[in-house]
Amino acid sequence: MKLEYFKLKEFDCKCCGKNKMHPDFLEMIDRGRKYSGVIYRINSGYRCKKHPLSIKNPKSSHIKGVAADIRFNDSVHLALIIGGLGGAGFERFGINFKSKFVHVDADADKVYPCIWGY
């Protein structure tokens, strides 16, 4: 799969290096990045079942390869990221203002549209 704005490696599991990201999700997030017009720094993409955060949350969308956490710098950067992702069709966002990241997923098994805070 060829992405315009990302290297597939950016979505690798931090604990084992595996990457089982869903191609449709990757196409959507790539399109969202284009629409946003700002750089996305991926904190977390795919997480294997042995990843410490997967063990804490075994229903995580990261395990399915349909989620990513994107670092943001400030409220303007956050608004541009969410605007671009929304334009690409995403409807699920979790925002962590303390750690400065936005979670986005396309998990069909979860409620959407939905925005929550950490």
PDB file of C-alpha atoms in Angstrom:
ATOM      1  CA  MET A   1       0.000   0.000   0.000  1.00  0.00           C
ATOM      2  CA  LYS A   2       1.308   3.426  -0.976  1.00  0.00           C
ATOM      3  CA  LEU A   3       0.465   6.293   1.368  1.00  0.00           C
ATOM      4  CA  GLU A   4       1.031   9.903   0.362  1.00  0.00           C
ATOM      5  CA  TYR A   5       1.629  11.418   3.806  1.00  0.00           C
ATOM      6  CA  PHE A   6       2.797   8.521   5.983  1.00  0.00           C
ATOM      7  CA  LYS A   7       5.263   5.690   6.091  1.00  0.00           C
ATOM      8  CA  LEU A   8       3.574   2.439   7.062  1.00  0.00           C
ATOM      9  CA  LYS A   9       6.263   1.992   9.731  1.00  0.00           C
ATOM     10  CA  GLU A  10       4.791   4.945  11.678  1.00  0.00           C
ATOM     11  CA  PHE A  11       1.880   2.660  12.631  1.00  0.00           C
ATOM     12  CA  ASP A  12       3.993  -0.305  13.842  1.00  0.00           C
ATOM     13  CA  CYS A  13       3.310  -1.732  17.302  1.00  0.00           C
ATOM     14  CA  LYS A  14       5.770  -0.159  19.753  1.00  0.00           C
ATOM     15  CA  CYS A  15       6.216  -3.431  21.637  1.00  0.00           C
ATOM     16  CA  CYS A  16       6.804  -5.972  18.847  1.00  0.00           C
ATOM     17  CA  GLY A  17       7.084  -4.053  15.572  1.00  0.00           C
ATOM     18  CA  LYS A  18       4.139  -5.820  13.919  1.00  0.00           C
ATOM     19  CA  ASN A  19       1.698  -3.878  11.813  1.00  0.00           C
ATOM     20  CA  LYS A  20      -1.800  -5.116  11.023  1.00  0.00           C
ATOM     21  CA  MET A  21      -3.373  -1.770  10.178  1.00  0.00           C
ATOM     22  CA  HIS A  22      -6.530  -2.025   8.078  1.00  0.00           C
ATOM     23  CA  PRO A  23      -5.960  -0.627   4.547  1.00  0.00           C
ATOM     24  CA  ASP A  24      -9.273   1.305   4.550  1.00  0.00           C
ATOM     25  CA  PHE A  25      -8.291   3.025   7.803  1.00  0.00           C
ATOM     26  CA  LEU A  26      -4.892   3.970   6.370  1.00  0.00           C
ATOM     27  CA  GLU A  27      -6.501   5.419   3.236  1.00  0.00           C
ATOM     28  CA  MET A  28      -8.893   7.478   5.387  1.00  0.00           C
ATOM     29  CA  ILE A  29      -6.197   8.839   7.705  1.00  0.00           C
ATOM     30  CA  ASP A  30      -3.982   9.675   4.722  1.00  0.00           C
ATOM     31  CA  ARG A  31      -6.894  11.596   3.175  1.00  0.00           C
ATOM     32  CA  GLY A  32      -7.536  13.314   6.530  1.00  0.00           C
ATOM     33  CA  ARG A  33      -3.916  14.449   6.661  1.00  0.00           C
ATOM     34  CA  LYS A  34      -4.277  15.912   3.183  1.00  0.00           C
ATOM     35  CA  TYR A  35      -7.434  17.792   4.172  1.00  0.00           C
ATOM     36  CA  SER A  36      -5.909  19.073   7.427  1.00  0.00           C
ATOM     37  CA  GLY A  37      -2.875  20.603   5.762  1.00  0.00           C
ATOM     38  CA  VAL A  38      -0.744  20.019   8.870  1.00  0.00           C
ATOM     39  CA  ILE A  39       1.740  17.346   9.865  1.00  0.00           C
ATOM     40  CA  TYR A  40       0.447  14.362  11.848  1.00  0.00           C
ATOM     41  CA  ARG A  41       2.805  12.734  14.361  1.00  0.00           C
ATOM     42  CA  ILE A  42       1.557   9.233  15.146  1.00  0.00           C
ATOM     43  CA  ASN A  43       2.012   8.287  18.806  1.00  0.00           C
ATOM     44  CA  SER A  44       0.372   4.898  18.413  1.00  0.00           C
ATOM     45  CA  GLY A  45      -1.169   2.887  15.591  1.00  0.00           C
ATOM     46  CA  TYR A  46      -1.404  -0.890  15.665  1.00  0.00           C
ATOM     47  CA  ARG A  47      -1.068  -2.576  19.062  1.00  0.00           C
ATOM     48  CA  CYS A  48      -0.607  -6.319  19.372  1.00  0.00           C
ATOM     49  CA  LYS A  49      -2.533  -8.200  22.068  1.00  0.00           C
ATOM     50  CA  LYS A  50       0.607  -8.323  24.254  1.00  0.00           C
ATOM     51  CA  HIS A  51       1.118  -4.542  24.197  1.00  0.00           C
ATOM     52  CA  PRO A  52       0.732  -3.194  27.764  1.00  0.00           C
ATOM     53  CA  LEU A  53      -2.147  -0.881  26.736  1.00  0.00           C
ATOM     54  CA  SER A  54      -3.913  -3.769  24.947  1.00  0.00           C
ATOM     55  CA  ILE A  55      -3.707  -5.843  28.098  1.00  0.00           C
ATOM     56  CA  LYS A  56      -5.326  -2.966  30.021  1.00  0.00           C
ATOM     57  CA  ASN A  57      -7.979  -2.533  27.303  1.00  0.00           C
ATOM     58  CA  PRO A  58      -8.551  -5.766  25.341  1.00  0.00           C
ATOM     59  CA  LYS A  59     -11.393  -4.139  23.349  1.00  0.00           C
ATOM     60  CA  SER A  60      -9.116  -1.395  21.998  1.00  0.00           C
ATOM     61  CA  SER A  61      -9.623  -0.431  18.373  1.00  0.00           C
ATOM     62  CA  HIS A  62      -5.827  -0.294  18.032  1.00  0.00           C
ATOM     63  CA  ILE A  63      -5.760  -4.122  18.252  1.00  0.00           C
ATOM     64  CA  LYS A  64      -8.046  -4.284  15.200  1.00  0.00           C
ATOM     65  CA  GLY A  65      -5.798  -1.919  13.249  1.00  0.00           C
ATOM     66  CA  VAL A  66      -8.480   0.755  12.926  1.00  0.00           C
ATOM     67  CA  ALA A  67      -7.187   3.401  15.338  1.00  0.00           C
ATOM     68  CA  ALA A  68      -4.356   5.867  15.789  1.00  0.00           C
ATOM     69  CA  ASP A  69      -3.289   8.442  18.348  1.00  0.00           C
ATOM     70  CA  ILE A  70      -2.031  11.692  16.826  1.00  0.00           C
ATOM     71  CA  ARG A  71       0.007  14.245  18.770  1.00  0.00           C
ATOM     72  CA  PHE A  72      -1.111  17.890  18.594  1.00  0.00           C
ATOM     73  CA  ASN A  73       0.756  21.081  19.512  1.00  0.00           C
ATOM     74  CA  ASP A  74      -2.034  23.473  20.445  1.00  0.00           C
ATOM     75  CA  SER A  75      -5.755  24.074  20.040  1.00  0.00           C
ATOM     76  CA  VAL A  76      -5.407  25.372  16.464  1.00  0.00           C
ATOM     77  CA  HIS A  77      -3.401  22.296  15.431  1.00  0.00           C
ATOM     78  CA  LEU A  78      -5.998  20.070  17.129  1.00  0.00           C
ATOM     79  CA  ALA A  79      -8.867  21.812  15.311  1.00  0.00           C
ATOM     80  CA  LEU A  80      -7.138  21.390  11.939  1.00  0.00           C
ATOM     81  CA  ILE A  81      -6.478  17.705  12.633  1.00  0.00           C
ATOM     82  CA  ILE A  82     -10.061  16.979  13.689  1.00  0.00           C
ATOM     83  CA  GLY A  83     -11.441  19.027  10.795  1.00  0.00           C
ATOM     84  CA  GLY A  84      -9.394  17.079   8.269  1.00  0.00           C
ATOM     85  CA  LEU A  85     -10.219  13.726   9.827  1.00  0.00           C
ATOM     86  CA  GLY A  86     -13.926  14.598   9.905  1.00  0.00           C
ATOM     87  CA  GLY A  87     -13.734  15.585   6.244  1.00  0.00           C
ATOM     88  CA  ALA A  88     -12.206  12.185   5.508  1.00  0.00           C
ATOM     89  CA  GLY A  89     -15.186  10.463   7.145  1.00  0.00           C
ATOM     90  CA  PHE A  90     -14.035   9.774  10.699  1.00  0.00           C
ATOM     91  CA  GLU A  91     -16.699  10.124  13.411  1.00  0.00           C
ATOM     92  CA  ARG A  92     -14.962   8.906  16.598  1.00  0.00           C
ATOM     93  CA  PHE A  93     -12.494  11.112  18.478  1.00  0.00           C
ATOM     94  CA  GLY A  94     -10.977  10.957  21.938  1.00  0.00           C
ATOM     95  CA  ILE A  95      -9.030  14.000  23.101  1.00  0.00           C
ATOM     96  CA  ASN A  96      -6.364  13.989  25.795  1.00  0.00           C
ATOM     97  CA  PHE A  97      -5.477  17.603  26.554  1.00  0.00           C
ATOM     98  CA  LYS A  98      -2.919  16.688  29.229  1.00  0.00           C
ATOM     99  CA  SER A  99      -0.857  14.369  26.996  1.00  0.00           C
ATOM    100  CA  LYS A 100      -1.759  16.346  23.843  1.00  0.00           C
ATOM    101  CA  PHE A 101      -3.045  13.630  21.556  1.00  0.00           C
ATOM    102  CA  VAL A 102      -6.246  12.893  19.695  1.00  0.00           C
ATOM    103  CA  HIS A 103      -7.394   9.308  19.265  1.00  0.00           C
ATOM    104  CA  VAL A 104      -9.229   8.566  16.036  1.00  0.00           C
ATOM    105  CA  ASP A 105     -10.797   5.280  15.055  1.00  0.00           C
ATOM    106  CA  ALA A 106     -13.088   3.721  12.491  1.00  0.00           C
ATOM    107  CA  ASP A 107     -14.349   0.855  14.637  1.00  0.00           C
ATOM    108  CA  ALA A 108     -17.721  -0.250  13.274  1.00  0.00           C
ATOM    109  CA  ASP A 109     -18.386  -2.171  16.519  1.00  0.00           C
ATOM    110  CA  LYS A 110     -18.441   1.008  18.607  1.00  0.00           C
ATOM    111  CA  VAL A 111     -20.898   3.885  18.963  1.00  0.00           C
ATOM    112  CA  TYR A 112     -20.545   6.748  16.526  1.00  0.00           C
ATOM    113  CA  PRO A 113     -20.551   9.655  16.089  1.00  0.00           C
ATOM    114  CA  CYS A 114     -18.754  10.144  19.378  1.00  0.00           C
ATOM    115  CA  ILE A 115     -16.272  12.536  20.987  1.00  0.00           C
ATOM    116  CA  TRP A 116     -14.867  11.954  24.474  1.00  0.00           C
ATOM    117  CA  GLY A 117     -12.113  13.220  26.724  1.00  0.00           C
ATOM    118  CA  TYR A 118      -9.449  11.408  28.680  1.00  0.00           C
TER     119      TYR A 118
END
